[in-house]
Coordinates of C-alpha atoms in Angstrom, one line a residue:
M38 CA -35.6 -22.5 22.3
T39 CA -32.7 -24.5 23.2
P40 CA -32.0 -23.9 27.2
L41 CA -28.5 -21.5 27.7
R42 CA -27.4 -22.5 30.7
T43 CA -26.5 -26.0 32.4
T44 CA -23.9 -25.5 35.1
H45 CA -23.8 -21.9 35.6
V46 CA -27.4 -21.6 38.4
R47 CA -26.6 -18.5 39.5
R48 CA -25.5 -15.1 37.5
R49 CA -21.9 -14.6 38.5
R50 CA -21.0 -11.8 40.3
L51 CA -17.7 -12.1 40.9
G52 CA -14.9 -9.3 40.8
V53 CA -16.2 -6.6 43.1
A54 CA -13.5 -7.1 46.0
T55 CA -10.8 -5.2 46.1
A56 CA -8.4 -5.0 43.6
A57 CA -5.6 -7.5 43.1
A58 CA -2.1 -6.4 42.9
G59 CA 0.2 -5.7 39.8
L60 CA -1.4 -5.9 37.1
L61 CA -4.7 -5.7 37.8
A62 CA -4.0 -3.0 40.3
T63 CA -3.0 -0.4 36.6
L64 CA -5.5 -2.2 35.0
L65 CA -8.9 -1.5 37.0
T66 CA -7.7 2.0 38.3
A67 CA -11.8 3.7 38.4
G68 CA -12.1 6.1 36.4
P69 CA -11.7 5.5 32.3
A70 CA -10.3 2.5 31.1
V71 CA -6.2 2.8 31.5
A72 CA -4.5 1.4 28.7
V73 CA -2.1 -1.5 29.6
P74 CA 0.9 -1.6 27.0
D75 CA -0.4 -4.5 24.6
P76 CA 2.2 -7.3 25.3
G77 CA 1.9 -8.8 21.8
D78 CA -1.0 -11.4 22.8
A79 CA 2.0 -13.2 24.3
P80 CA 0.0 -14.2 27.9
A81 CA 1.0 -12.6 30.7
P82 CA 4.1 -13.5 32.9
P83 CA 2.3 -15.5 36.2
G84 CA 0.2 -12.8 38.8
T85 CA -0.3 -12.1 41.8
V86 CA -3.8 -11.9 43.2
S87 CA -4.3 -11.3 46.9
A88 CA -5.9 -13.2 49.9
Q89 CA -8.8 -11.9 49.8
D90 CA -9.7 -12.7 45.6
Q91 CA -8.1 -16.1 45.8
E92 CA -10.6 -16.6 48.5
E93 CA -13.3 -15.3 46.3
A94 CA -12.5 -17.8 43.6
R95 CA -12.7 -20.8 45.4
A96 CA -16.0 -19.6 47.2
A97 CA -17.1 -19.3 43.3
I98 CA -16.1 -23.1 42.7
R99 CA -17.7 -24.4 46.1
S100 CA -20.8 -22.4 45.3
G101 CA -21.8 -23.7 42.3
E102 CA -20.9 -20.0 40.3
I103 CA -17.5 -21.0 38.3
P104 CA -16.8 -24.5 37.5
P105 CA -13.9 -25.9 39.5
V106 CA -9.9 -26.1 38.0
D107 CA -9.7 -26.9 33.9
Q108 CA -13.1 -28.5 34.4
V109 CA -14.9 -28.3 31.0
V110 CA -18.5 -26.5 31.0
H111 CA -20.8 -25.9 28.5
S112 CA -23.9 -24.9 26.9
D113 CA -26.3 -27.7 26.0
N114 CA -26.2 -26.6 22.3
I115 CA -22.5 -27.5 22.7
T116 CA -20.7 -31.0 22.3
H117 CA -17.1 -31.2 23.2
L118 CA -16.0 -33.6 20.5
A119 CA -12.3 -33.8 20.6
N120 CA -9.5 -32.4 21.9
V121 CA -5.7 -32.4 20.8
P122 CA -3.0 -31.5 24.1
R123 CA -0.5 -29.0 23.0
E124 CA 2.8 -31.2 22.1
A125 CA 5.1 -29.8 25.5
F126 CA 8.1 -29.0 23.4
T127 CA 6.3 -26.2 21.5
G128 CA 5.0 -22.9 22.6
I129 CA 1.7 -20.9 23.6
N130 CA -1.0 -21.7 21.1
S131 CA -2.3 -18.9 18.5
D132 CA -3.9 -18.2 15.2
L133 CA -5.8 -21.0 13.1
A134 CA -6.6 -21.2 8.9
F135 CA -8.1 -24.6 7.2
Q136 CA -7.8 -25.4 4.0
G137 CA -10.7 -28.7 2.9
R138 CA -9.9 -31.6 5.4
Y139 CA -6.9 -29.8 6.6
A140 CA -6.4 -27.7 9.7
F141 CA -3.6 -25.5 10.4
A142 CA -2.7 -24.4 13.8
G143 CA 0.2 -21.3 14.8
N144 CA 2.4 -22.1 17.8
Y145 CA 5.0 -19.6 19.0
D146 CA 7.5 -22.6 18.2
G147 CA 5.9 -22.5 14.7
F148 CA 3.2 -24.6 13.8
R149 CA 0.6 -27.7 13.4
I150 CA -1.7 -29.8 10.7
F151 CA -4.1 -31.8 11.2
D152 CA -6.0 -33.8 9.7
I153 CA -9.7 -33.0 10.4
S154 CA -11.9 -35.2 7.6
N155 CA -12.9 -36.7 11.0
P156 CA -14.2 -33.7 13.8
S157 CA -14.0 -36.0 16.7
S158 CA -10.5 -37.2 16.1
P159 CA -7.7 -34.5 14.9
K160 CA -5.0 -36.0 13.5
T161 CA -1.5 -35.0 13.4
V162 CA -0.1 -34.3 10.3
A163 CA 3.3 -32.3 10.6
Q164 CA 4.3 -30.2 12.8
V165 CA 7.5 -27.2 11.8
L166 CA 9.8 -25.9 14.7
C167 CA 10.0 -22.0 13.0
P168 CA 10.4 -20.3 16.7
G169 CA 8.9 -16.3 16.7
S170 CA 6.8 -14.5 18.6
Q171 CA 2.7 -14.9 17.3
N172 CA 3.0 -17.0 14.2
D173 CA 0.2 -16.1 13.0
V174 CA -1.0 -18.6 9.8
S175 CA -3.0 -17.9 6.9
V176 CA -3.1 -20.4 3.5
S177 CA -3.6 -19.8 0.4
G178 CA -3.6 -22.7 -2.4
N179 CA -0.1 -24.8 -2.5
L180 CA 1.3 -21.4 0.1
L181 CA 1.7 -20.7 3.7
F182 CA 2.6 -17.9 5.5
L183 CA 3.8 -17.2 8.4
S184 CA 4.5 -13.6 10.9
T185 CA 6.8 -13.8 13.3
D186 CA 7.2 -10.6 15.1
S187 CA 9.8 -10.9 17.6
S188 CA 13.7 -9.8 16.8
R189 CA 15.4 -12.6 15.6
S190 CA 19.3 -13.5 14.7
D191 CA 18.1 -14.0 11.1
S192 CA 15.4 -15.0 8.9
S193 CA 15.8 -19.4 9.3
C194 CA 14.6 -21.8 11.1
S195 CA 16.6 -21.7 14.1
S196 CA 16.8 -18.5 14.9
T197 CA 18.2 -17.2 18.5
T198 CA 16.5 -13.8 19.2
Q199 CA 18.3 -10.7 19.0
P200 CA 17.9 -7.4 19.8
A201 CA 15.5 -4.8 18.2
T202 CA 18.5 -2.6 18.8
E203 CA 20.8 -4.9 16.2
K204 CA 20.7 -3.7 12.8
S205 CA 21.2 -7.4 11.7
S206 CA 17.6 -8.8 13.4
W207 CA 15.3 -9.5 11.4
E208 CA 11.6 -10.4 11.8
G209 CA 8.3 -10.4 9.8
M210 CA 6.7 -12.7 6.9
K211 CA 8.3 -16.2 5.9
I212 CA 6.1 -18.9 3.2
F213 CA 6.3 -21.9 3.1
D214 CA 5.3 -24.6 0.3
I215 CA 2.0 -26.8 1.0
S216 CA 2.0 -28.7 -1.4
D217 CA 2.7 -31.4 0.0
K218 CA 1.4 -31.3 3.9
R219 CA 3.1 -33.8 5.8
N220 CA 6.6 -31.9 4.9
P221 CA 5.9 -28.4 4.7
R222 CA 8.8 -26.4 2.3
Y223 CA 10.3 -23.5 3.5
V224 CA 10.5 -20.8 0.5
A225 CA 10.7 -17.4 1.3
A226 CA 11.1 -14.7 3.6
V227 CA 9.8 -11.0 3.5
E228 CA 11.1 -8.6 6.8
T229 CA 9.1 -5.9 7.6
A230 CA 9.0 -2.7 9.2
C231 CA 8.5 -3.4 13.3
G232 CA 8.1 -7.2 11.7
S233 CA 5.3 -8.7 11.4
H234 CA 2.5 -9.1 14.4
T235 CA -0.7 -10.1 12.1
H236 CA -1.1 -10.3 8.9
T237 CA -4.4 -10.1 6.2
L238 CA -3.8 -12.7 2.7
V239 CA -6.2 -10.2 -0.1
P240 CA -5.5 -13.7 -2.7
E241 CA -6.1 -12.8 -6.7
R242 CA -5.3 -15.6 -9.4
R243 CA -1.9 -15.0 -10.0
N244 CA -1.0 -13.2 -7.1
V245 CA -1.1 -13.0 -3.4
Y246 CA -0.6 -9.9 -1.2
V247 CA -0.1 -9.5 2.5
Y248 CA -1.0 -6.6 4.7
V249 CA 1.4 -7.3 7.8
S250 CA 0.1 -5.1 10.7
S251 CA 2.2 -4.5 13.2
Y252 CA 3.0 -1.7 15.6
S253 CA 5.3 0.0 18.2
P254 CA 8.6 1.7 17.3
N255 CA 11.1 2.4 18.5
A256 CA 14.1 5.4 17.6
A257 CA 16.9 3.3 18.7
F258 CA 15.0 0.0 16.6
P259 CA 16.8 0.0 13.4
D260 CA 13.8 -1.5 11.4
C261 CA 11.1 -0.4 13.0
K262 CA 12.1 3.9 14.0
P263 CA 8.9 6.3 14.2
P264 CA 6.1 7.5 12.7
H265 CA 5.1 4.1 11.7
D266 CA 1.2 4.5 10.6
G267 CA 0.8 2.9 8.4
I268 CA 1.0 -1.6 6.7
S269 CA 3.5 -3.1 4.6
V270 CA 2.1 -4.2 1.6
I271 CA 3.8 -7.6 0.4
K272 CA 3.4 -9.3 -3.7
V273 CA 3.6 -13.1 -3.8
P274 CA 3.6 -14.3 -7.0
R275 CA 2.2 -17.9 -6.9
K276 CA 4.3 -19.3 -9.6
A277 CA 7.6 -17.7 -7.3
P278 CA 7.2 -17.2 -4.3
E279 CA 10.7 -16.9 -3.7
K280 CA 9.7 -13.5 -5.5
A281 CA 8.1 -12.0 -2.6
A282 CA 8.7 -8.4 -1.4
V283 CA 7.4 -5.1 -0.2
V284 CA 5.4 -2.9 -2.5
G285 CA 4.4 -0.4 -0.5
F286 CA 3.6 0.8 2.8
P287 CA 0.7 3.0 3.2
V288 CA 0.3 5.7 5.7
L289 CA -3.3 5.3 6.9
F290 CA -2.5 7.6 9.2
P291 CA -1.5 10.9 7.7
G292 CA -0.4 13.7 10.3
E293 CA 2.5 16.2 11.0
G294 CA 3.1 14.7 14.8
P295 CA 6.3 12.2 15.2
D296 CA 4.1 9.0 15.3
G297 CA 1.3 10.1 12.6
G298 CA -1.8 11.5 12.7
G299 CA -3.1 8.1 14.2
N300 CA -4.9 8.6 17.9
P301 CA -2.3 10.3 21.1
G302 CA -3.2 8.1 23.5
A303 CA -2.0 9.4 27.4
P304 CA -2.2 12.6 28.0
T305 CA -4.4 13.5 26.0
N306 CA -7.0 10.8 26.0
P307 CA -5.8 8.9 29.7
G308 CA -7.0 5.1 29.1
V309 CA -6.6 4.7 25.2
S310 CA -3.5 3.1 22.9
K311 CA -1.4 5.4 21.1
T312 CA -1.8 4.7 17.7
T313 CA 1.7 3.8 15.5
G314 CA 0.5 1.1 13.3
C315 CA -2.7 -1.7 13.3
H316 CA -3.0 -4.7 15.6
D317 CA -4.9 -6.6 12.7
I318 CA -7.5 -6.1 9.5
T319 CA -10.6 -8.0 7.7
V320 CA -11.0 -8.0 4.4
L321 CA -13.8 -8.4 2.5
P322 CA -12.3 -9.1 -1.4
S323 CA -16.1 -9.5 -2.6
K324 CA -16.9 -5.6 -1.6
D325 CA -13.4 -4.4 -2.1
L326 CA -13.1 -3.4 1.8
A327 CA -10.9 -4.0 4.4
A328 CA -11.8 -3.0 8.1
G329 CA -8.7 -1.9 10.8
A330 CA -8.4 -2.7 14.5
C331 CA -5.8 -0.2 14.6
M332 CA -4.9 0.2 18.5
G333 CA -6.4 4.1 19.4
D334 CA -8.5 3.8 16.2
G335 CA -10.9 1.8 13.8
I336 CA -11.3 2.3 10.0
L337 CA -12.5 1.1 7.7
F338 CA -10.8 1.6 3.8
S339 CA -11.5 0.6 0.8
I340 CA -8.7 -2.0 -1.1
E341 CA -10.2 -1.2 -5.0
D342 CA -6.5 -0.4 -5.3
P343 CA -5.0 -3.7 -2.9
E344 CA -1.3 -1.9 -3.0
N345 CA -3.5 1.6 -2.7
P346 CA -5.6 0.9 0.2
V347 CA -7.9 4.5 0.8
V348 CA -9.6 5.1 4.1
I349 CA -13.1 5.0 4.0
D350 CA -13.9 6.2 7.8
R351 CA -12.2 6.8 10.6
V352 CA -13.3 5.9 14.5
Q353 CA -12.2 6.5 18.0
D354 CA -13.9 5.2 21.6
N355 CA -12.0 6.9 24.2
V356 CA -13.9 6.2 26.9
N357 CA -14.7 2.0 27.1
F358 CA -11.7 0.9 24.7
A359 CA -8.1 0.7 25.2
F360 CA -7.1 -1.6 22.5
W361 CA -8.8 -1.8 19.0
H362 CA -7.7 -5.5 18.7
S363 CA -9.6 -6.9 15.5
A364 CA -13.1 -6.7 13.1
T365 CA -15.3 -8.6 11.6
F366 CA -17.8 -8.0 8.9
N367 CA -21.5 -9.1 8.6
Q368 CA -22.4 -11.4 5.8
K369 CA -24.1 -7.9 3.7
A370 CA -21.0 -5.9 4.9
D371 CA -23.4 -3.4 6.7
K372 CA -21.9 -4.1 10.3
V373 CA -18.7 -4.3 11.8
V374 CA -17.6 -5.4 15.0
F375 CA -14.3 -4.8 16.8
T376 CA -13.0 -5.8 19.6
D377 CA -11.5 -4.1 22.3
E378 CA -8.3 -5.4 23.7
L379 CA -7.8 -3.9 27.3
G380 CA -5.3 -5.2 29.4
G381 CA -3.3 -6.6 26.2
G382 CA -4.8 -10.4 27.1
G383 CA -3.3 -10.5 30.2
G384 CA -5.7 -9.4 32.5
A385 CA -8.8 -10.5 33.8
T386 CA -10.7 -8.1 33.0
C387 CA -14.6 -10.0 32.9
N388 CA -15.7 -8.9 36.3
E389 CA -18.3 -6.8 37.8
R390 CA -15.5 -4.3 38.5
I391 CA -15.0 -3.9 35.0
G392 CA -18.5 -4.3 33.3
P393 CA -19.7 -4.3 30.2
N394 CA -18.7 -2.1 28.4
R395 CA -14.7 -2.1 28.3
G396 CA -12.7 -4.8 27.0
A397 CA -15.8 -6.0 24.8
D398 CA -17.0 -6.1 21.2
G399 CA -18.3 -2.8 19.9
I400 CA -21.0 -3.3 17.0
Y401 CA -20.7 -0.5 14.5
D402 CA -23.1 -0.1 11.6
I403 CA -22.2 0.6 8.2
T404 CA -24.3 3.6 6.6
G405 CA -24.0 5.3 3.8
K406 CA -22.4 4.7 0.4
G407 CA -18.8 4.5 -1.5
K408 CA -16.7 7.2 0.0
K409 CA -19.3 8.6 2.1
R410 CA -19.8 5.5 4.3
K411 CA -19.8 6.2 8.3
L412 CA -18.6 3.8 10.8
V413 CA -21.8 4.1 13.8
F414 CA -22.1 3.0 16.7
R415 CA -24.4 0.6 17.6
G416 CA -24.0 -0.9 20.7
Y417 CA -21.5 -3.3 23.6
F418 CA -21.4 -7.1 24.0
K419 CA -19.5 -9.1 26.3
I420 CA -19.7 -12.2 27.8
D421 CA -21.9 -11.8 31.3
R422 CA -19.8 -14.5 32.8
H423 CA -18.2 -13.3 35.2
Q424 CA -15.3 -15.1 35.4
A425 CA -11.7 -14.6 38.6
D426 CA -9.7 -13.0 39.2
T427 CA -7.3 -15.3 38.1
E428 CA -8.5 -15.6 35.0
N429 CA -7.7 -13.7 32.0
C430 CA -10.3 -12.9 30.2
V431 CA -11.1 -10.3 27.0
A432 CA -12.7 -9.9 24.0
H433 CA -10.6 -11.9 21.4
N434 CA -10.5 -13.9 17.5
G435 CA -13.6 -14.9 16.6
S436 CA -15.2 -15.7 13.1
L437 CA -19.3 -15.6 11.5
I438 CA -21.3 -18.4 11.1
P439 CA -23.0 -18.1 8.0
V440 CA -27.0 -18.1 8.4
K441 CA -28.8 -16.4 5.6
G442 CA -30.9 -13.3 7.3
R443 CA -29.3 -13.6 10.4
D444 CA -25.8 -11.9 11.9
L445 CA -24.1 -15.0 14.5
M446 CA -20.8 -14.9 15.3
V447 CA -18.4 -17.2 17.3
Q448 CA -15.8 -15.7 19.2
A449 CA -12.8 -16.8 21.8
W450 CA -12.6 -15.3 25.1
Y451 CA -9.2 -16.6 26.4
Q452 CA -10.1 -17.9 29.8
G453 CA -13.6 -17.0 29.5
G454 CA -13.4 -20.1 26.9
V455 CA -15.9 -19.2 23.4
S456 CA -19.5 -17.3 23.4
V457 CA -21.2 -18.4 20.7
W458 CA -23.7 -14.6 19.9
D459 CA -26.1 -13.0 18.2
F460 CA -25.9 -9.3 16.5
T461 CA -28.5 -9.5 14.4
D462 CA -30.2 -6.5 16.2
S463 CA -26.8 -4.6 16.3
A464 CA -28.6 -2.6 19.8
R465 CA -29.6 -5.5 21.3
P466 CA -26.6 -8.3 20.8
K467 CA -27.4 -11.4 23.2
E468 CA -24.8 -14.4 24.1
I469 CA -27.0 -18.3 21.8
A470 CA -23.9 -20.8 23.1
Y471 CA -20.4 -21.4 25.2
F472 CA -17.8 -23.4 26.2
E473 CA -15.3 -23.0 28.8
R474 CA -13.2 -24.3 31.6
G475 CA -12.7 -23.1 35.2
P476 CA -9.8 -21.0 35.4
L477 CA -6.0 -22.7 35.5
S478 CA -5.2 -21.3 38.8
T479 CA -6.9 -20.4 41.9
E480 CA -3.7 -19.3 43.9
R481 CA -2.2 -17.0 40.6
L482 CA -3.4 -14.9 37.6
V483 CA -2.0 -17.6 35.3
G484 CA -2.6 -16.6 30.8
G485 CA -4.0 -19.9 28.6
G486 CA -7.9 -20.1 27.3
S487 CA -9.0 -19.8 23.4
W488 CA -7.2 -18.2 21.1
S489 CA -9.0 -18.5 18.6
A490 CA -12.1 -19.9 18.0
Y491 CA -13.8 -20.0 13.6
Y492 CA -16.6 -22.4 12.3
Y493 CA -15.9 -24.2 9.6
N494 CA -17.9 -26.7 7.5
G495 CA -20.0 -27.7 10.2
H496 CA -17.7 -27.6 13.3
I497 CA -16.5 -25.1 15.8
Y498 CA -12.2 -25.1 16.2
S499 CA -10.9 -23.4 19.0
N500 CA -6.7 -23.1 19.2
D501 CA -6.1 -22.8 23.3
M502 CA -3.0 -21.2 24.5
V503 CA -2.8 -24.3 27.4
K504 CA -4.8 -27.1 26.5
G505 CA -4.7 -27.6 22.8
L506 CA -7.2 -27.5 20.1
D507 CA -10.2 -27.7 20.6
V508 CA -12.9 -29.7 18.2
L509 CA -17.0 -28.0 19.6
K510 CA -20.7 -29.5 17.6
L511 CA -23.4 -26.3 17.6
D512 CA -27.2 -28.1 17.8
D513 CA -29.3 -25.3 17.9
R514 CA -32.4 -24.0 15.6
R515 CA -30.8 -20.5 14.8
T516 CA -27.1 -21.7 13.7
D517 CA -28.2 -25.5 11.8
P518 CA -28.6 -24.2 8.1
A519 CA -24.9 -23.4 8.5
K520 CA -24.6 -26.4 8.6
R521 CA -25.0 -26.1 4.2
V522 CA -22.4 -24.1 3.9
R523 CA -18.5 -25.5 2.4
M524 CA -15.8 -23.7 2.5
H525 CA -12.7 -25.4 1.0
E526 CA -10.6 -22.4 2.2
L527 CA -11.2 -20.8 5.3
N528 CA -8.9 -17.4 6.5
V529 CA -11.0 -15.5 9.1
Q530 CA -8.8 -12.2 8.2
T531 CA -10.2 -12.5 4.4
Q532 CA -13.9 -13.0 5.4
P533 CA -15.3 -15.6 2.5
D534 CA -18.7 -13.7 0.6
Y535 CA -21.0 -16.3 2.2
L536 CA -24.1 -14.7 0.2
D537 CA -23.3 -16.5 -2.9
D538 CA -23.5 -19.9 -1.2
F539 CA -26.8 -18.8 0.4
D540 CA -27.9 -17.7 -3.9
D541 CA -27.0 -21.5 -5.0
D542 CA -29.5 -23.1 -2.1

């Protein structure tokens, strides 16, 4: 078996000192997890940490418990092939999508297209400037979809920020023609209620349906008023994307309250986010299934009619989950991994003080059949490589590694780096590989790290918010069979049916 640890010879025991000031003082209150308003996945402004925590971080570096500032470390079965630094003139990096020999990387000022035909030397093909928060990115055929989750003066790529209280403000989905990868062409914009924090494609031959996830309505926002208890559905004709339009707003959390019937959050459920929409949805079109991570709720629903999804089951974890962030099916569609973004991605939650169950993944088995299927909790997974209190760290975006008969996943953990883990046994998940950098600072809590880490055609691609695109090679007998699975297109939130590829072996 390949040895896992190369640099870290001691178990990290950081985070047992007095709680730091500011955000951390709120986040680390004893008892149930204390919800921190989700900042839209944006890195928090540099935060103050105590002198004791600063010295603890420096001491951990001296002892070898954590890597020095900005130093790369990894397990023996990982090779760091390449890093392409973030362009100085662009905002922080966000999500990734893939098509053929190209990788598409979102950032808060637009998106970047890489030629990854040689994974050891990615080349920039185009950099499109189109500012907006998130800029979550997906591709389908000749179309690229870009989420905007910040209030703008208009839908153009030269827009400026404008308060959401103004009726003329715009946020939503942007659509580009990428038939010429070197010269993407902006072809359509669709405004959606409360913008588009993330989106998910449900592709068909003639049309692409887009499920738009957004949240946090406000009575003062003309285009984002409560209740906001569902998702926007956009229909995009492939041959006429300029005709893209919202065709529905299915309610996923019906109820009589001002925010619908989702998790009420505090004070009923202290430490849990109130459900006012969804953060992220993953679809499995081959099974007509979707899983939604919706702030205070996790849901399983049918997309047999893509314009009218129907909820099958709904679960909550009011003890350990603060903010249901994302979802991933396993290959057989009999499990879902949900992530909890405790602290909104801006907190130092990978330490002994927070523990192994908060800010973690929750693994749920899917039992039963048809409309009687249920989500049944089996276990938590969290990296046990404790990080310093100057490092934001929590479960974030990841993807399956397709190996027949195994449930394997690669996942981003912000400054916790990239983790490869096995959840074949739902109740006993384990890490089998990792890659990370040392803290960006030992003086302050500085936001950074891997936003998304995905497996595509034999390599792992990680979009680090501040350090740029990393390409990793994974060599391990447990994951090597995945190298034979080749995809033409990959949007992780639109999961392919890898079982078809295995049948062709």
